[in-house]
XYZ file of C-alpha atoms in Angstrom:
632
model
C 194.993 28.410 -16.884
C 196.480 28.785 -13.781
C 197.861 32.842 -13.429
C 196.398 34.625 -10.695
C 192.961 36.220 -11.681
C 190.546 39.626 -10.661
C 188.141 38.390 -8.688
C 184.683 39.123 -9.611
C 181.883 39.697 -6.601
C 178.778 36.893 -6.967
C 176.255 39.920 -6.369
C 177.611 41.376 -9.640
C 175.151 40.089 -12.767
C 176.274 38.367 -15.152
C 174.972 37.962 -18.916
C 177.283 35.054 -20.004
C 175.249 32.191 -18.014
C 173.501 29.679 -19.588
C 170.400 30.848 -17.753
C 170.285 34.369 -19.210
C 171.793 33.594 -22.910
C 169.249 30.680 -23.533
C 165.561 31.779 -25.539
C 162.250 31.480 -23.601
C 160.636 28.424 -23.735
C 157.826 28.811 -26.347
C 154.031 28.339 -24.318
C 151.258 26.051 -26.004
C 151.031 23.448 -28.483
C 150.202 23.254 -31.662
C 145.971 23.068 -32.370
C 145.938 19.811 -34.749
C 142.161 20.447 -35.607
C 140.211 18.374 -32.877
C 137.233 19.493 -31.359
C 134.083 18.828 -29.980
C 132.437 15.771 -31.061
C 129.261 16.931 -33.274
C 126.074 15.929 -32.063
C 123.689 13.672 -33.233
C 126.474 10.936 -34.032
C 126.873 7.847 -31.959
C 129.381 5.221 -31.063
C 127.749 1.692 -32.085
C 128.829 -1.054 -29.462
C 129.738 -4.605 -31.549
C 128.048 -7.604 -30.463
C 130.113 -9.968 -28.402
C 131.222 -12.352 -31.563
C 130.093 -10.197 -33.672
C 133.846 -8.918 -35.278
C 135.161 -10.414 -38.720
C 131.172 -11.002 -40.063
C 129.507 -7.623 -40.336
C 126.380 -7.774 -42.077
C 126.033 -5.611 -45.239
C 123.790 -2.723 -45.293
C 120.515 -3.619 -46.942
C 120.205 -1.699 -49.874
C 117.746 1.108 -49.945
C 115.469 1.500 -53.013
C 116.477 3.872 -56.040
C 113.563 5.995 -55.097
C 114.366 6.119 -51.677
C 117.517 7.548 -51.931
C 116.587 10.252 -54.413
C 114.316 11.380 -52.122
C 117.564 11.911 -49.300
C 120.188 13.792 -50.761
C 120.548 16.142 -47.306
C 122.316 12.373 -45.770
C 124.511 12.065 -48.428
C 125.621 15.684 -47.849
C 126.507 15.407 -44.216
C 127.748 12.178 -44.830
C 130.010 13.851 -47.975
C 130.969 16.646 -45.106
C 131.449 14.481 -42.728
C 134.341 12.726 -44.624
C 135.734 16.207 -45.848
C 136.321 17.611 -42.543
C 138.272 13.970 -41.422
C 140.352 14.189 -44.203
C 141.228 17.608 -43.745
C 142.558 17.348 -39.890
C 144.459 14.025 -41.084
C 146.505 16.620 -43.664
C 146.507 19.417 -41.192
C 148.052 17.050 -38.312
C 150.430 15.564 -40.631
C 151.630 19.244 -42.527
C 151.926 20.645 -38.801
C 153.929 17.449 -37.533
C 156.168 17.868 -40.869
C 156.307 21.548 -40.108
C 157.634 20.672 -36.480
C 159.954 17.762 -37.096
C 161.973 18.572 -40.349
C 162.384 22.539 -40.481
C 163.301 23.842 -44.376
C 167.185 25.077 -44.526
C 168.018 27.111 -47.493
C 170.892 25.700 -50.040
C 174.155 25.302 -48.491
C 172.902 26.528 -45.008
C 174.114 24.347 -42.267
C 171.675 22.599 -40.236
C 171.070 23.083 -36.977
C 172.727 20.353 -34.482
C 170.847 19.178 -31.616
C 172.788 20.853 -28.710
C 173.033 17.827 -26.651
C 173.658 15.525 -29.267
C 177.779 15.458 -29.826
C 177.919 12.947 -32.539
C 175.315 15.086 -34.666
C 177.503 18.277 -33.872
C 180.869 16.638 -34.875
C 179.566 15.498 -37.522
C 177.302 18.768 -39.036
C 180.977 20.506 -38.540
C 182.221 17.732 -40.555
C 180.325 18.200 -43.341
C 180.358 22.164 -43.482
C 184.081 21.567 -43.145
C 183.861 20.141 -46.378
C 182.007 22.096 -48.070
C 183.750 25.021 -47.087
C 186.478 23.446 -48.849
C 184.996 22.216 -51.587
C 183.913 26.145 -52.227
C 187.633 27.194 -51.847
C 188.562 24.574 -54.211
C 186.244 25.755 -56.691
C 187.382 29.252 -55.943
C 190.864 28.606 -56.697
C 190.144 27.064 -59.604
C 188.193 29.658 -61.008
C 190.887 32.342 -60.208
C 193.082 29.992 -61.885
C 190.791 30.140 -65.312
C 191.012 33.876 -64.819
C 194.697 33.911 -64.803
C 195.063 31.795 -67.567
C 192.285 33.524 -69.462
C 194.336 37.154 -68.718
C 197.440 35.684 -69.600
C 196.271 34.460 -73.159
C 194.286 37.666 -73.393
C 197.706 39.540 -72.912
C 199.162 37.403 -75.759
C 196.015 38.123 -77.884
C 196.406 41.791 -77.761
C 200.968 41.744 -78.527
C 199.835 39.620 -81.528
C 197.098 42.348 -82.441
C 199.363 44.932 -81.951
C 202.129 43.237 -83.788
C 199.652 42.742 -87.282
C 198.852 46.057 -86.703
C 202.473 47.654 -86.969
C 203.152 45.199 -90.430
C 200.045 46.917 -91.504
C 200.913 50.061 -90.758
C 204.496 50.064 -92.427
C 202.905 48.597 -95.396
C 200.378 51.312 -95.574
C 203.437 53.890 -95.370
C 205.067 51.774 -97.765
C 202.238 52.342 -100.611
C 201.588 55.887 -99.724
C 205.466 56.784 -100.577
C 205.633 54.676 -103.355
C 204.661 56.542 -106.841
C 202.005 55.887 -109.386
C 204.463 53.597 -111.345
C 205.054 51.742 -108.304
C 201.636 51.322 -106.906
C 200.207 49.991 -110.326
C 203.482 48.847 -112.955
C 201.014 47.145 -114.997
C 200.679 50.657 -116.248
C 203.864 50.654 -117.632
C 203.364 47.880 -120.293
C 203.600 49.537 -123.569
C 203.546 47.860 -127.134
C 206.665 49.891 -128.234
C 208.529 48.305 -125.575
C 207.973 44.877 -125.505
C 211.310 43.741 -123.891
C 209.914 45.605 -120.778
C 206.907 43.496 -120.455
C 208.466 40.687 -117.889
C 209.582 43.037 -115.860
C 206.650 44.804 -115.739
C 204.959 41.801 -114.927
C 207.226 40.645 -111.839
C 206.692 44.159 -110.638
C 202.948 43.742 -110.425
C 202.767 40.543 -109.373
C 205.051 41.599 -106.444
C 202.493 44.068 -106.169
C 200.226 41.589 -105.746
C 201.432 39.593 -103.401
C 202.232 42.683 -100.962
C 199.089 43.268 -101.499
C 197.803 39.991 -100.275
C 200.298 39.900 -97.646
C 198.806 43.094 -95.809
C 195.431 41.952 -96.366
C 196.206 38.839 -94.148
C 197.879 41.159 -91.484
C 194.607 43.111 -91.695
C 192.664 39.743 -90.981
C 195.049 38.770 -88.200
C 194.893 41.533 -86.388
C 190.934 41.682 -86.497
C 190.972 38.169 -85.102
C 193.671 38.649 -82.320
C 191.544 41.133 -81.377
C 188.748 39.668 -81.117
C 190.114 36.495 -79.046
C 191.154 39.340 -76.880
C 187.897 40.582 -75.702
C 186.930 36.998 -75.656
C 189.492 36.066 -73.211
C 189.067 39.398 -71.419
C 185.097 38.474 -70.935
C 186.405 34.578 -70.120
C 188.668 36.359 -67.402
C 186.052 38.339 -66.124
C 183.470 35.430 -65.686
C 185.799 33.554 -64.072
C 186.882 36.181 -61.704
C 183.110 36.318 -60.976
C 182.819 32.380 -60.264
C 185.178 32.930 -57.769
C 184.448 35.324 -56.073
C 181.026 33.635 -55.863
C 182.672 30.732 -54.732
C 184.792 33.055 -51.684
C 181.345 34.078 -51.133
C 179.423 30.362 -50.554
C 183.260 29.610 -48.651
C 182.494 32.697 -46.015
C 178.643 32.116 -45.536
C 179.641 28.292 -44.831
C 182.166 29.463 -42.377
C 179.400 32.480 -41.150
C 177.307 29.441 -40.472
C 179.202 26.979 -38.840
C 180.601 30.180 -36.550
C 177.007 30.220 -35.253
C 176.617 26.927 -34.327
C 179.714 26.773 -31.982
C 178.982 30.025 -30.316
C 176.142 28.260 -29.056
C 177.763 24.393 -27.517
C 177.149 23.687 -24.853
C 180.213 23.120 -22.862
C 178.957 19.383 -22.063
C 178.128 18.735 -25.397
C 181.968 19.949 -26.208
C 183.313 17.367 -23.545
C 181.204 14.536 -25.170
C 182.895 15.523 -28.631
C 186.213 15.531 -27.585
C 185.898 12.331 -26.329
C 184.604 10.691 -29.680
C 188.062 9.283 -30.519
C 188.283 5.284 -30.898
C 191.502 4.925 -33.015
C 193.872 3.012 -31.307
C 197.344 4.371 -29.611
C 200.295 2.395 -27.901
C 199.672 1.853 -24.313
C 202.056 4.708 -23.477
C 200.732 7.225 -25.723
C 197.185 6.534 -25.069
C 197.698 7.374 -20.877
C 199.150 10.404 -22.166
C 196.026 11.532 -24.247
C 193.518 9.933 -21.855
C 194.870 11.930 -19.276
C 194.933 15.139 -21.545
C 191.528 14.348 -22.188
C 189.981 13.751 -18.919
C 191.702 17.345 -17.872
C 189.986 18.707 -21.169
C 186.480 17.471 -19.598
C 187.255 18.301 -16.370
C 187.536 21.990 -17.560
C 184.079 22.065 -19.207
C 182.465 20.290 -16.444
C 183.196 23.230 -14.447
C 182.416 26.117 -17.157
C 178.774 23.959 -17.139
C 178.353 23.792 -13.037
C 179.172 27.513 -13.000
C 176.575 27.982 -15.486
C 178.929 30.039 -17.881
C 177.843 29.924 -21.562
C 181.278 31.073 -23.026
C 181.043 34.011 -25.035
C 182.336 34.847 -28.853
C 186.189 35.678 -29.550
C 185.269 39.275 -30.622
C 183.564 39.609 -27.051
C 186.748 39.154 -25.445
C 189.158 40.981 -27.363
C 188.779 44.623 -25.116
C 189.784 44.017 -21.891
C 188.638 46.864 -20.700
C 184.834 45.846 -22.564
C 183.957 42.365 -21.474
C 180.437 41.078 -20.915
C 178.908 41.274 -17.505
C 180.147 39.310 -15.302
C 183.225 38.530 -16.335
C 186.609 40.310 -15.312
C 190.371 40.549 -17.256
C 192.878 37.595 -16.601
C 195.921 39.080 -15.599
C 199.324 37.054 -15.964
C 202.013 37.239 -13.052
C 202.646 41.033 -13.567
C 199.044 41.655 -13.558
C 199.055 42.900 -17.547
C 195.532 41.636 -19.192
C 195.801 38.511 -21.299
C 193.911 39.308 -24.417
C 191.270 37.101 -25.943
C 190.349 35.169 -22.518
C 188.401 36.450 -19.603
C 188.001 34.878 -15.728
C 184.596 34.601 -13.775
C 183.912 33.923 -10.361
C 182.486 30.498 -9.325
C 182.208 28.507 -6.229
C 184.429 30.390 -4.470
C 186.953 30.171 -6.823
C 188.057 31.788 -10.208
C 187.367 30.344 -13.302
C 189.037 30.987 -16.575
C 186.702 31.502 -19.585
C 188.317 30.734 -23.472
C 186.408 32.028 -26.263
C 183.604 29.581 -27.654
C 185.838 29.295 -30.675
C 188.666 27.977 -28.856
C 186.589 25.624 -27.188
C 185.030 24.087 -30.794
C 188.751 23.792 -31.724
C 190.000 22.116 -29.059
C 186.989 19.800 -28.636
C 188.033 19.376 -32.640
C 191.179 18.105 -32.403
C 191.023 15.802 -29.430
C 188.038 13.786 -31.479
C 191.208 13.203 -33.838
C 193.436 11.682 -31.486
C 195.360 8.631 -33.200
C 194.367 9.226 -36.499
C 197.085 8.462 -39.068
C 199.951 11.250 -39.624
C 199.769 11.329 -43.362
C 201.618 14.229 -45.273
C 200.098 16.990 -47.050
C 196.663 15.530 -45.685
C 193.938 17.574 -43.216
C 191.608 14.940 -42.739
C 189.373 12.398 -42.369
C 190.995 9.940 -42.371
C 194.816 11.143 -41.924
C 196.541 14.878 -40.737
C 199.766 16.359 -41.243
C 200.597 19.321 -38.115
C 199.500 22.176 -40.615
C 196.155 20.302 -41.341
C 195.349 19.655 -38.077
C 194.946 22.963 -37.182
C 193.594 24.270 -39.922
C 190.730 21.821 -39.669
C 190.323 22.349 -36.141
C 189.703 25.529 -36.751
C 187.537 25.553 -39.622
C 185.684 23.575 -37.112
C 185.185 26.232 -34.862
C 183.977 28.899 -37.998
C 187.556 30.345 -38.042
C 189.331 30.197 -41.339
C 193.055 29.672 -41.165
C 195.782 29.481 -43.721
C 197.343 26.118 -44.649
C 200.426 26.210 -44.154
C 202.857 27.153 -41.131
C 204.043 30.452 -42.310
C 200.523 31.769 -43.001
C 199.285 30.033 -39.775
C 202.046 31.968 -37.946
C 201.137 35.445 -39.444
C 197.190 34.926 -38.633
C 197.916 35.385 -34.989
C 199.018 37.639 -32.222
C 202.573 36.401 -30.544
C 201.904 35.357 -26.599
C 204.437 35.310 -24.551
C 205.380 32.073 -22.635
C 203.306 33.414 -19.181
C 200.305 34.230 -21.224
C 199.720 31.019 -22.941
C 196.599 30.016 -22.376
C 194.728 26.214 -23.999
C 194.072 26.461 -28.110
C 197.111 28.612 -28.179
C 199.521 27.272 -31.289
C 202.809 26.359 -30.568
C 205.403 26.175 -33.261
C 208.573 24.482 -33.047
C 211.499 25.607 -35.396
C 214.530 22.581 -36.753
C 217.746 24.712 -37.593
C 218.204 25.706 -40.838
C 214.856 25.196 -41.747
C 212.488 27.662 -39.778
C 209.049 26.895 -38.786
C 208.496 22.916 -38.809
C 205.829 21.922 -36.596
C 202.873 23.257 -35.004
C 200.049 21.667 -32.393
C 197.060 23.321 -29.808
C 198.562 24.224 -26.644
C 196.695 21.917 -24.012
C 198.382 23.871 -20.748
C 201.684 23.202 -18.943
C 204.045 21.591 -21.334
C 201.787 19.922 -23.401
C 200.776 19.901 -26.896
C 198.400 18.338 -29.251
C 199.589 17.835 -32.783
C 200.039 15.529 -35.829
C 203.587 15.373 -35.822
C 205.551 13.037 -37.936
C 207.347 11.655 -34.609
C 205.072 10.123 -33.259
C 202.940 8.711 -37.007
C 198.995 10.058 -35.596
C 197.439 12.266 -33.762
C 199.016 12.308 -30.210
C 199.399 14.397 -26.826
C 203.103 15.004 -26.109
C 205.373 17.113 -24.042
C 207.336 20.722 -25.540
C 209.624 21.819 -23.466
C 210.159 25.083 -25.790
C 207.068 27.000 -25.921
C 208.607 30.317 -27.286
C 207.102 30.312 -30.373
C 203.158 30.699 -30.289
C 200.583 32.841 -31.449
C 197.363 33.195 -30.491
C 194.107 32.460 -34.011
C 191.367 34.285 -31.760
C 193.089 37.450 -31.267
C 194.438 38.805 -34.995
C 197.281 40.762 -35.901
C 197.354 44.173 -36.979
C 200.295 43.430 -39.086
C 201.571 40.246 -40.056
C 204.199 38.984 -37.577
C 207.466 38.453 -38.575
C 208.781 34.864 -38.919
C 211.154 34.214 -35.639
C 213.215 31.629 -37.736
C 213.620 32.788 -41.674
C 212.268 29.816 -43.648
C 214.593 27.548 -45.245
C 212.920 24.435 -46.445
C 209.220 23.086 -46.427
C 207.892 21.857 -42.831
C 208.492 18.056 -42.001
C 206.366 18.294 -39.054
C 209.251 16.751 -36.954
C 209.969 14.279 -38.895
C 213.232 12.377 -37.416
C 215.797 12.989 -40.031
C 217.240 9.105 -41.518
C 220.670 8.445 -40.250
C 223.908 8.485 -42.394
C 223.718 6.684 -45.190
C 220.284 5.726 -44.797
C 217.371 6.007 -47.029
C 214.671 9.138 -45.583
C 211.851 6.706 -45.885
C 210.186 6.188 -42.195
C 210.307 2.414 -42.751
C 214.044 1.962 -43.087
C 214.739 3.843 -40.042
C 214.444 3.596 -36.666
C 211.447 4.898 -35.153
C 210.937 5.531 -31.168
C 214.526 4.368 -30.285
C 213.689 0.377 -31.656
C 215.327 -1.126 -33.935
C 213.444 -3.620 -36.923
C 211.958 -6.359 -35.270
C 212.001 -5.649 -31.728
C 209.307 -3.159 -31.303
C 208.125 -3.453 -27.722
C 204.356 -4.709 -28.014
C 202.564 -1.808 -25.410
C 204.588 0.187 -28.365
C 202.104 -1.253 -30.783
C 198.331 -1.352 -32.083
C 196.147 -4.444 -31.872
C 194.284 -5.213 -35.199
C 192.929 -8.788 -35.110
C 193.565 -11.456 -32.899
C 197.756 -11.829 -32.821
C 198.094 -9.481 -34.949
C 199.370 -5.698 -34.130
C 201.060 -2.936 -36.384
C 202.177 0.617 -35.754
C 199.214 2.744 -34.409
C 199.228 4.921 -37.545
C 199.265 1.646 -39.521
C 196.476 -0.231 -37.121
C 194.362 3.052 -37.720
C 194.399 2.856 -41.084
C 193.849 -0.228 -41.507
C 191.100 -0.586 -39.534
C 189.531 2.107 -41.824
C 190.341 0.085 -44.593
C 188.915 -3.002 -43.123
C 185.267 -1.210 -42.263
C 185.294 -0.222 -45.894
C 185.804 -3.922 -47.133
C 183.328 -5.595 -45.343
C 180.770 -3.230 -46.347
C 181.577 -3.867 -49.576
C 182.336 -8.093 -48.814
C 180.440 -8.466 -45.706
C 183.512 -9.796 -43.663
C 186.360 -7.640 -42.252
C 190.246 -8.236 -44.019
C 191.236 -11.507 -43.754
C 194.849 -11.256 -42.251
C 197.346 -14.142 -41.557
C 201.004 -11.787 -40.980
C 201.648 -8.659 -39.221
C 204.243 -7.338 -37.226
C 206.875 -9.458 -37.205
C 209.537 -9.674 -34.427
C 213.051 -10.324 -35.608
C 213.199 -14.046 -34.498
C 210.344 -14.446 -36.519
C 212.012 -13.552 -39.843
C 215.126 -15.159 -38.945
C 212.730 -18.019 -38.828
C 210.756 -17.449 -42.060
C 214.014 -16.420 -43.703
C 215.585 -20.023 -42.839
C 212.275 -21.396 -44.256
C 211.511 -19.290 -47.220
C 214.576 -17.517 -48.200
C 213.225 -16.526 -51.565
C 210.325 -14.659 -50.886
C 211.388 -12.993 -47.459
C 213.550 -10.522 -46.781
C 216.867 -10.209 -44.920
C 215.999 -10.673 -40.898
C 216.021 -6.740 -39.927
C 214.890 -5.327 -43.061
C 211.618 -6.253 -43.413
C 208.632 -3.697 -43.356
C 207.158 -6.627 -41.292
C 209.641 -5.667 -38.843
C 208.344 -2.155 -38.200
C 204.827 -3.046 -37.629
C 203.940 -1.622 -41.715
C 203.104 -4.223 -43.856
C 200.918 -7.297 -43.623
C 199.913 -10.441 -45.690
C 196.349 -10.865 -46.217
C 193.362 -13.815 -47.223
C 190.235 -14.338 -48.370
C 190.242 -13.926 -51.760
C 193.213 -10.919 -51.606
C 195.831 -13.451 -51.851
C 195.366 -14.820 -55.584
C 195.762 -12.063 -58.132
C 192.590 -11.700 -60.584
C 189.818 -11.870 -57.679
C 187.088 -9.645 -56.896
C 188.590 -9.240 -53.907
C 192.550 -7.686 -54.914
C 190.164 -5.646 -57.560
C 188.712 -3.741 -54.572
C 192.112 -3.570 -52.779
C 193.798 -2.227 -55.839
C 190.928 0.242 -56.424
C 190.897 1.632 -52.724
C 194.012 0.797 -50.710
C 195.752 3.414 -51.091
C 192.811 6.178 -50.057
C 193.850 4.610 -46.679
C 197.724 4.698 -46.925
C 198.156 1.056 -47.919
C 200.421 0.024 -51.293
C 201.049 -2.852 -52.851
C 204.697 -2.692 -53.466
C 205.921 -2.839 -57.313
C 208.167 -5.850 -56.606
C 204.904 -7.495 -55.362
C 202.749 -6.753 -58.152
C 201.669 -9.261 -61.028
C 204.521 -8.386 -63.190
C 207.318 -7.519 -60.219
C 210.213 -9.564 -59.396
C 208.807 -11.262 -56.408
C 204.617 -11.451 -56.795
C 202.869 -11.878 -53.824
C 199.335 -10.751 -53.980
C 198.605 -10.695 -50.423
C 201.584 -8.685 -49.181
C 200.528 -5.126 -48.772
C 202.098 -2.018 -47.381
C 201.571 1.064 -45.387
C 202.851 4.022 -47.524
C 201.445 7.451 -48.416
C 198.536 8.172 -50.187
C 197.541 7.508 -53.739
C-alpha cells in the first residue's frame, strides 16, 4: 500500500464518504395512542394510611342500576379504548424492535456491533454451504438417475431386437412351421412325437418372445421413470444453486455496508492462543490491519464495492487510480486524498475478507477442514471469502483460475499468494497482508498464523476476475500439503514423529508452546483445540477437563520411563514429547463412566483420539491418555 499515488484535490466532491453514502435520519416518533385526558374524570388522592384496606363499593340496588345503563357504557368504553392503546403500543414496539426477514434472508447486523457481524457471516456462511451441499447432492441423484436411465433404455432396446428377429423368424417360417400340430394325421401315427416336439418348441418360442415383449415394455418404462427422477433432481439443484447465490447476494450486502471500525473490532476477535513468537508476529500484523481502517474511518471514506473499482478510468467521485512505480493503474483498488496525504482504498470485499481471516488467527490447521473450529490453506480462503459475499472454489487450482495474476509491484492487502513445492505445483496459499507477509493456515506452522514469504511471484487477485482462466505457473503433480514439512528418511509422514520447528521430542522451548491449565502447555494447534474441547465438556459436566500430564520434556520421560517402564514410552518418542497428547481425570480416567462416554462420543470433532493401543481392548489400556490427531 505504499506505490506512489494521483493525488486527488480536497475541493473535488466525493460520493464514497460516510457522510454522503449513509440514509437520512428518519424525523418523528412513532404516535403510541396517547392523548388528551377526557374530561369529566378525576384523579382520587388516597388517605394518608389509607393503602392495603380499601373499602368496597356499597352495592347499589337492582333497580338502581337498571335505571343507569349510559355509566356502564362509558365505563364499558372507557376500558375498550385502554385496552386498545396497550395492543397498539405493544404491536408498534414489536414492529420497531424485531423487523420480519423472509426465509433464508440474512439478518441485518447492527453496524457497530462486530461480534453480531462475525457472527451473522458465520451463520450465512453455513448455510451457503449447507445449500451447495444439498446442490451437489442433488446433481449427484441426477447423474445416477441418467446413468440408470441410459441402462434402462440398452436393455429396452436389446428386448426389442430379440423381438424383432423372432417376429422375422415366424413371418419366414411356413404354415407347417408356424402351427405343426397341423400335421398330426391318423394315417401316420409314427409322426405324432415329432409333431408334438415341433409344437411344443413352438410353444415355448412363443413364450420366449412374449417375455421379451414384457421386458422391453418395462425397461422402458423405468426409463422415463429415471428420466423424470433425473429431471427432478436436476431441478432440486438448481434450486439449491439458487438459495446458495441469494445467501451469498445477501451476505454481499451486508459487507458493502461495514463500517471500517466495525471491521477493525472483528479482526481483532481472535482469543486462541499462539507461542510467544508467533503471537508478536500476528499482534503486530494486526495492529497494522487496524491502523489501516482507523484511517479509512478519520478520512471519512466508506469503501466502495469491487465492481466500482474495476474501470480505472470510471471510479466514484472522489477517488483517483493507484498507479504502481511505472505509473500503470492497479486494477481493483483506488487512492483518495486525506489529511494531506494519500490514502489507498481496497474494495469493501477485501476488507470483509481480511477482517475474516485475522478473527481466525491460531485456530487449529486441520486438513481438508474450512472451519470453525480448524482450516487447512485452501479453506481459509475460501471461507474468508464467502465471508465477504464472494464465492470461491475449494481448492488451489480453482482458487488460482478465479483471479487475475498481479505482478509482484502491484500487490496490494487480500491479494492471494501461492507458493509452489517442486514436483508438485501449487501447495499453499494465504491473504497477502503487505510487504512480505502472509496470512495462512499452513501445515508449518499447525494454526492460523502471520508469517514471512519471501517469494511472492505467484498471486492473483479474487476481486478482479479473469476473462479466461489463467494458466497454472507450476503443472500440478500431487494434491496440496499446504507446506507441510516433508518426514525425514526413514521416518514415518505423521507430524508427531517428526521434528517440528527445528526441536527435537522433548525439548520444545516453552515461549514455543500454548498454556492450557495451570503447568500444563501443548502445541498451540493442540492447546486450541483443546480448549474447544474443554468449553464443550463443562457445558455438558459443569467443570472444565480435568488434566494431570501434558507436554512432557525429555527428562521427564526418562524419569517416568525409569518409574513406569511398562506403560510409557521410550524417552524421545513419546507424543507427550511434542506437546500432542495428554492424560486426563475426573471421571475420564476409568473406562465405563459417563464421563469417557462423552469423550468417546465428541473428541474427535475437536482433533483429539484415543489411540487403539489405549483403548479397552488394546495392548496397553489407559483410559485417560488421549491424543491430538485428525478429525473423526
Amino acid at each position: 500500500m505504499t506505490a506512489p499515488r494521483a493525488q486527488v484535490t480536497a475541493q473535488r466532491p466525493r460520493t464514497t464518504t460516510a457522510a454522503a453514502r449513509r440514509p437520512a435520519a428518519r424525523t418523528g416518533a412513532p404516535r403510541t395512542g396517547t392523548g388528551r385526558p377526557r374530561t369529566g374524570t378525576a384523579t382520587r388522592t388516597p388517605r394518608p394510611g389509607a393503602a392495603g384496606r380499601r373499602k368496597p363499593p356499597a352495592r347499589r340496588p337492582a333497580a338502581r342500576r337498571r335505571r343507569t345503563p349510559g355509566a356502564l357504557r362509558r365505563w364499558r368504553d372507557r376500558l375498550g379504548v385502554l385496552v386498545g392503546a396497550t395492543l397498539t403500543v405493544l404491536l408498534v414496539l414489536g414492529a420497531l424492535t424485531q423487523p420480519p426477514t423472509e426465509a433464508g434472508q440474512v439478518p441485518a447486523a447492527p453496524r457497530d456491533d462486530a461480534q453480531a457481524t462475525a457472527t451473522t457471516l458465520a451463520e450465512a456462511t453455513a448455510r451457503y454451504r449447507d445449500a451447495l451441499a444439498d446442490a451437489a447432492s442433488s446433481a449427484a441423484r441426477a447423474q445416477q438417475s441418467r446413468d440408470a436411465g441410459v441402462a434402462a433404455d440398452a436393455q429396452a432396446a436389446t428386448a426389442r431386437a430379440a423381438v424383432g428377429d423372432a417376429a422375422t423368424a415366424v413371418y419366414k417360417a411356413n404354415a407347417g412351421q408356424r402351427w405343426p400340430v397341423g400335421r398330426l394325421s391318423v394315417d401316420a401315427p409314427d409322426a405324432t412325437t415329432d409333431v408334438l416336439h415341433a409344437q411344443g418348441l413352438v410353444e415355448h418360442l412363443t413364450g420366449d418372445r412374449d417375455a421379451e415383449v414384457a421386458r422391453a415394455a418395462r425397461a422402458a418404462v423405468h426409463a422415463a421413470q429415471f428420466t423424470d427422477d433425473a429431471a427432478a433432481a436436476e431441478d432440486a439443484a438448481a434450486a439449491a444453486r439458487a438459495r446458495a447465490a441469494d445467501v451469498l447476494t445477501e451476505v454481499h450486502d451486508l459487507v458493502v455496508t461495514l463500517d471500517p471500525g466495525v471491521s477493525a473490532r472483528w479482526a481483532a476477535l481472535s482469543t486462541t492462543p499462539a507461542s510467544a513468537d508467533q503471537q508478536e508476529r500476528n499482534a503486530v500484523a494486526l495492529a497494522g490491519w487496524q491502523s489501516y481502517l482507523d484511517r479509512l474511518v478519520a478520512a471519512d471514506v466508506d469503501p466502495p464495492a469491487a465492481a466500482e473499482l474495476t474501470d480505472a478510468d470510471d471510479l466514484p467521485l472522489g477517488l483517483a487510480p493507484l498507479r504502481d512505480g511505472s505509473g500503470a493503474p492497479v486494477p481493483g483498488v483506488a487512492t483518495a486524498y486525506a489529511d494531506g496525504q494519500t490514502l489507498t482504498v481496497l474494495p469493501a470485499e477485501t476488507i470483509a475478507a481480511v477482517s475474516a481471516a485475522f478473527a481466525q488467527l491460531g485456530r487449529p490447521y486441520q486438513a481438508g477442514q474450512s472451519g470453525p473450529d480448524g482450516y487447512d490453506c485452501a479453506g481459509l480462503t475460501v471461507t474468508t471469502w464467502t465471508q465477504a459475499g464472494l464465492a470461491l472454489a475449494g481448492d488451489l487450482t480453482g482458487q488460482w483460475a478465479q483471479g487475475t495474476p498481479v505482478p509482484s509491484g502491484q500487490l496490494q492487502v487480500g491479494d492471494l499468494v501461492f507458493s509452489t513445492r517442486p514436483g508438485s505445483g501449487l501447495d499453499d496459499v494465504g491473504l497477502y497482508l503487505g510487504g512480505t507477509s502472509v496470512l495462512s493456515a499452513s501445515a508449518d506452522r499447525w494454526q492460523v498464523a502471520v508469517h514471512e514469504v519471501t517469494d511472492l511471484s505467484r498471486a492473483v487477485r479474487v476481486t478482479v476476475p479473469a476473462a479466461t482462466p489463467t494458466p497454472l505457473p507450476v503443472p500440478a503433480a500431487g494434491p496440496a500439503t499446504c507446506s507441510a514439512p516433508p518426514p525425514a528418511p526413514g521416518t514415518a509422514a505423521s507430524p508427531a514423529e517428526a521434528a517440528w520447528g527445528g526441536w527435537s521430542n522433548g525439548q520444545i522451548p516453552a515461549d514455543q508452546l500454548c498454556g492450557i491449565a495451570p503447568g500444563h502447555r501443548l502445541r498451540c494447534d493442540a492447546a486450541a483445540a483443546y480448549g474447544a474441547m474443554s468449553a464443550a465438556y463443562q457445558a455438558s459436566f459443569g467443570t472444565p477437563l480435568c488434566i494431570t500430564d501434558s507436554y512432557r520434556s525429555l527428562a521427564a520421560q526418562v524419569d517416568a520411563h525409569a518409574r513406569k517402564p511398562r506403560i510409557t514410552a521410550v524417552p524421545g518418542t513419546s507424543n507427550h514429547g511434542w506437546g500432542l497428547a495428554v492424560d486426563l481425570c475426573g471421571g475420564i480416567n476409568v473406562f465405563g463412566t459417563a464421563q469417557t462416554a462423552w469423550m468417546q462420543l465428541n473428541a474427535g470433532h475437536f482433533g483429539w483420539v484415543h489411540p487403539d493401543w489405549a483403548r479397552a481392548r488394546g495392548q496397553n489400556p489407559e483410559p485417560w491418555h488421549w491424543e491430538y490427531g485428525s478429525l473423526a
